[in-house]
CSV table of C-alpha atoms in Angstrom, one decimal:
chain,number,residue,atom,x,y,z
A,564,MET,CA,0.0,0.0,0.0
A,565,ILE,CA,1.3,3.4,-1.0
A,566,ALA,CA,0.0,7.0,-0.9
A,567,VAL,CA,0.6,9.5,-3.7
A,568,SER,CA,1.1,12.9,-2.1
A,569,ASP,CA,2.3,15.6,-4.4
A,570,HIS,CA,2.9,19.0,-3.0
A,571,ASN,CA,-0.3,21.0,-2.5
A,572,THR,CA,-2.3,19.1,-5.2
A,573,THR,CA,-4.2,15.9,-5.7
A,574,LEU,CA,-4.5,16.1,-9.4
A,575,HIS,CA,-2.6,12.9,-10.1
A,576,CYS,CA,-4.1,10.8,-7.4
A,577,GLU,CA,-7.0,9.3,-9.4
A,578,LEU,CA,-4.7,8.1,-12.2
A,579,ALA,CA,-2.4,6.6,-9.6
A,580,VAL,CA,-5.3,4.8,-8.0
A,581,THR,CA,-6.4,3.4,-11.3
A,582,LEU,CA,-2.9,2.2,-12.4
A,583,GLY,CA,-2.3,0.8,-8.9
A,584,CYS,CA,-5.5,-1.2,-9.0
A,585,GLU,CA,-4.5,-2.6,-12.4
A,586,ALA,CA,-1.1,-3.6,-10.9
A,587,GLY,CA,-2.6,-5.0,-7.7
A,588,ILE,CA,-1.3,-2.2,-5.5
A,589,THR,CA,-3.5,-0.2,-3.2
A,590,VAL,CA,-2.9,3.5,-3.7
A,591,LEU,CA,-4.3,6.1,-1.2
A,592,ARG,CA,-5.2,9.6,-2.3
A,593,ALA,CA,-3.1,12.2,-0.5
A,594,ALA,CA,-1.3,15.5,-0.6
A,595,GLU,CA,1.7,17.0,1.2
A,596,VAL,CA,0.4,20.3,2.2
A,597,THR,CA,2.5,23.4,3.1
A,598,SER,CA,0.9,25.7,5.6
A,599,SER,CA,1.6,29.4,5.8
A,600,GLU,CA,4.2,28.7,8.5
A,601,GLU,CA,5.9,26.5,5.8
A,602,VAL,CA,5.1,23.3,7.8
A,603,HIS,CA,4.7,20.2,5.6
A,604,SER,CA,1.9,17.8,6.6
A,605,LEU,CA,0.5,14.7,5.0
A,606,VAL,CA,-3.3,14.7,4.3
A,607,ILE,CA,-4.5,11.2,3.4
A,608,LEU,CA,-8.0,11.2,2.0
A,609,PRO,CA,-10.6,8.5,2.4
A,610,ASP,CA,-12.2,8.5,-1.1
A,611,ARG,CA,-12.6,10.3,-4.4
A,612,GLU,CA,-15.3,12.6,-3.2
A,613,ALA,CA,-13.2,13.9,-0.4
A,614,MET,CA,-10.2,14.3,-2.7
A,615,ILE,CA,-12.2,16.4,-5.2
A,616,SER,CA,-13.5,18.6,-2.4
A,617,PHE,CA,-10.1,19.0,-0.7
A,618,GLN,CA,-8.5,19.9,-4.1
A,619,ARG,CA,-11.1,22.8,-4.3
A,620,TRP,CA,-10.0,23.8,-0.8
A,621,LEU,CA,-6.4,23.8,-1.8
A,622,GLU,CA,-7.0,25.9,-4.9
A,623,LYS,CA,-8.8,28.5,-2.8
A,624,HIS,CA,-5.6,28.9,-0.7
A,625,TYR,CA,-2.9,29.0,-3.4
A,626,THR,CA,-0.6,32.0,-3.2
A,627,PHE,CA,0.3,31.7,-6.9
A,628,ALA,CA,4.0,32.2,-6.4
A,629,PRO,CA,5.8,32.3,-9.8
A,630,HIS,CA,7.2,29.0,-11.1
A,631,ASP,CA,10.3,28.7,-13.3
A,632,PRO,CA,10.3,25.4,-15.1
A,633,LYS,CA,14.0,26.0,-16.1
A,634,ILE,CA,14.9,25.7,-12.4
A,635,PHE,CA,12.2,23.4,-10.9
A,636,GLY,CA,11.1,21.5,-14.0
A,637,ASP,CA,7.7,21.2,-15.6
A,638,GLN,CA,4.5,20.9,-13.5
A,639,VAL,CA,2.2,19.0,-15.8
A,640,VAL,CA,-0.9,16.8,-15.3
A,641,ILE,CA,-0.8,13.8,-17.6
A,642,ASP,CA,-3.1,10.9,-18.6
A,643,ARG,CA,-2.3,7.2,-18.5
A,644,ASN,CA,-0.6,7.5,-22.0
A,645,GLU,CA,1.6,10.4,-20.7
A,646,ASN,CA,-0.2,13.0,-22.8
A,647,ILE,CA,-0.2,16.4,-21.1
A,648,ILE,CA,-3.7,17.4,-20.0
A,649,THR,CA,-2.8,20.7,-18.4
A,650,GLU,CA,0.2,22.6,-17.0
A,651,ILE,CA,0.3,24.3,-13.6
A,652,THR,CA,1.9,27.7,-14.0
A,653,HIS,CA,2.3,28.7,-10.4
A,654,TYR,CA,4.8,27.1,-8.0
A,655,LEU,CA,2.9,24.2,-6.3
A,656,PRO,CA,5.2,23.7,-3.3
A,657,ALA,CA,4.8,27.3,-2.2
A,658,ALA,CA,3.2,27.9,1.2
A,659,LEU,CA,-0.6,28.1,1.1
A,660,ASN,CA,-2.6,31.1,2.5
A,661,ALA,CA,-3.7,28.8,5.4
A,662,THR,CA,-2.3,28.2,8.8
A,663,LEU,CA,-1.3,24.8,10.2
A,664,ASP,CA,-4.5,24.9,12.3
A,665,GLU,CA,-6.6,25.6,9.2
A,666,VAL,CA,-4.9,22.8,7.3
A,667,GLU,CA,-5.6,20.4,10.1
A,668,ALA,CA,-9.2,21.5,10.3
A,669,ALA,CA,-9.7,21.2,6.6
A,670,ALA,CA,-8.2,17.7,6.6
A,671,HIS,CA,-10.5,16.4,9.3
A,672,HIS,CA,-13.5,18.2,7.7
A,673,HIS,CA,-12.8,16.0,4.7
A,674,ARG,CA,-12.5,12.8,7.0
A,675,ALA,CA,-8.8,12.7,6.2
A,676,LEU,CA,-5.8,11.7,8.3
A,677,PHE,CA,-3.6,14.6,9.3
A,678,ILE,CA,0.1,13.7,9.8
A,679,PRO,CA,2.8,16.3,10.3
A,680,ALA,CA,5.6,15.3,7.9
A,681,HIS,CA,9.3,14.5,8.6
A,682,ILE,CA,9.2,16.3,12.0
A,683,ASP,CA,12.8,15.6,12.7
A,684,ARG,CA,14.1,17.4,9.6
A,685,PRO,CA,15.8,20.8,9.9
A,686,SER,CA,13.5,22.5,7.4
A,687,PHE,CA,9.8,22.5,6.5
A,688,SER,CA,8.8,20.5,9.6
A,689,ILE,CA,6.6,21.3,12.6
A,690,ASN,CA,9.7,21.3,14.8
A,691,SER,CA,11.9,23.4,12.6
A,692,GLN,CA,9.2,26.0,11.9
A,693,LEU,CA,7.4,26.2,15.2
A,694,GLY,CA,9.8,24.6,17.6
A,695,PHE,CA,7.1,22.4,19.2
A,696,ILE,CA,4.0,20.4,18.5
A,697,PRO,CA,0.9,22.5,19.7
A,698,GLU,CA,-1.1,20.6,22.2
A,699,ASP,CA,-4.4,21.6,20.7
A,700,LEU,CA,-3.5,20.3,17.2
A,701,TYR,CA,-5.5,17.1,16.4
A,702,ILE,CA,-2.8,14.8,15.0
A,703,ASP,CA,-3.5,11.2,13.7
A,704,ALA,CA,0.2,10.3,13.6
A,705,ILE,CA,3.6,11.9,13.1
A,706,GLU,CA,6.1,11.0,10.4
A,707,VAL,CA,9.8,10.8,11.2
A,708,VAL,CA,12.9,10.2,9.1
A,709,GLY,CA,15.4,8.9,11.7
A,710,ALA,CA,15.3,7.3,15.1
A,711,THR,CA,13.1,9.0,17.7
A,712,CYS,CA,12.2,8.8,21.3
A,713,ASP,CA,8.8,7.9,22.7
A,714,LEU,CA,6.2,10.4,21.7
A,715,LEU,CA,2.6,11.0,22.5
A,716,TYR,CA,1.5,10.1,18.9
A,717,PRO,CA,1.7,7.1,16.6
A,718,VAL,CA,5.0,7.3,14.7
A,719,ILE,CA,5.4,6.2,11.1
A,720,ARG,CA,8.1,6.4,8.5
A,721,ASN,CA,7.5,6.9,4.8
A,722,SER,CA,9.7,7.1,1.6
A,723,ASP,CA,9.1,10.8,1.0
A,724,ALA,CA,10.2,9.8,-2.5
A,725,HIS,CA,10.7,12.5,-5.2
A,726,ILE,CA,12.1,10.0,-7.7
A,727,PRO,CA,11.0,6.4,-8.4
A,728,GLU,CA,14.3,5.0,-7.0
A,729,HIS,CA,13.5,6.3,-3.5
A,730,ILE,CA,10.1,4.5,-3.2
A,731,GLY,CA,10.4,2.1,-0.3
A,732,ARG,CA,13.6,3.5,1.2
A,733,ARG,CA,11.7,3.9,4.4
A,734,TYR,CA,8.4,2.3,5.3
A,735,THR,CA,6.0,1.3,8.0
A,736,SER,CA,4.6,-2.2,8.6
A,737,TYR,CA,1.0,-2.5,9.9
A,738,MET,CA,-1.2,-5.3,11.1
A,739,LEU,CA,-4.3,-4.9,8.9
A,740,ASP,CA,-7.1,-7.1,7.7
A,741,HIS,CA,-6.6,-5.7,4.2
A,742,PRO,CA,-4.9,-2.6,2.7
A,743,SER,CA,-7.3,0.4,2.7
A,744,PHE,CA,-7.7,3.8,4.1
A,745,LYS,CA,-10.2,2.6,6.8
A,746,GLU,CA,-7.8,-0.1,8.0
A,747,LEU,CA,-4.9,2.3,8.1
A,748,ALA,CA,-6.9,4.7,10.2
A,749,MET,CA,-7.8,1.9,12.6
A,750,ALA,CA,-4.1,0.9,12.9
A,751,LEU,CA,-3.1,4.4,13.8
A,752,ARG,CA,-5.7,4.3,16.5
A,753,SER,CA,-4.8,0.7,17.5
A,754,GLU,CA,-8.4,-0.4,17.1
A,755,ALA,CA,-9.8,-4.0,16.7
A,756,GLY,CA,-6.4,-5.6,16.6
A,757,ARG,CA,-5.0,-3.3,13.9
A,758,HIS,CA,-1.8,-1.5,14.9
A,759,ILE,CA,1.6,-0.3,13.8
A,760,ILE,CA,4.1,-3.2,13.8
A,761,THR,CA,7.3,-1.3,13.1
A,762,SER,CA,8.7,1.6,11.2
A,763,GLU,CA,11.8,0.7,9.1
A,764,ARG,CA,14.6,2.8,7.8
């Protein structure tokens, strides 16, 4: 099971879900969202309807920073035959006009999982940008890159892959009945025998 989580967009999720299904891989719809504080968080969405609505929310909060494809590469949406459907002309990873609290609220409004990303990195993490994890932030889990001490939240590790070769470089094992969003959510809450087994580097 993998999650496709582009920066501040879900526009490739549905294609990835379709191709994953054909290959026998469960793909979850997600986005790596950058708040106005420049904190990265994973928002993992339960279904297509929630994804479409959350994409509309994202688009309402874009800051439309200029994008230079010569520096950052093209930002295109493609179909299964790699034909270009559209090109995104603003810089997608730029911080949204939405605070971390607002991102968390929007995630849970859409029945999504809200997971602050790579919290032990020196940039674009909740610790690097805020210096602490707010007690009133409703967090489903936290993502780390390296080793970590005991925390108050479920801890997971993910690839954070930006190229295909990095997929699977870090991963988390779960005890699930079958791979799905619902089962993942139950594992993060340690419900009905579902749980995190281990996070691997």
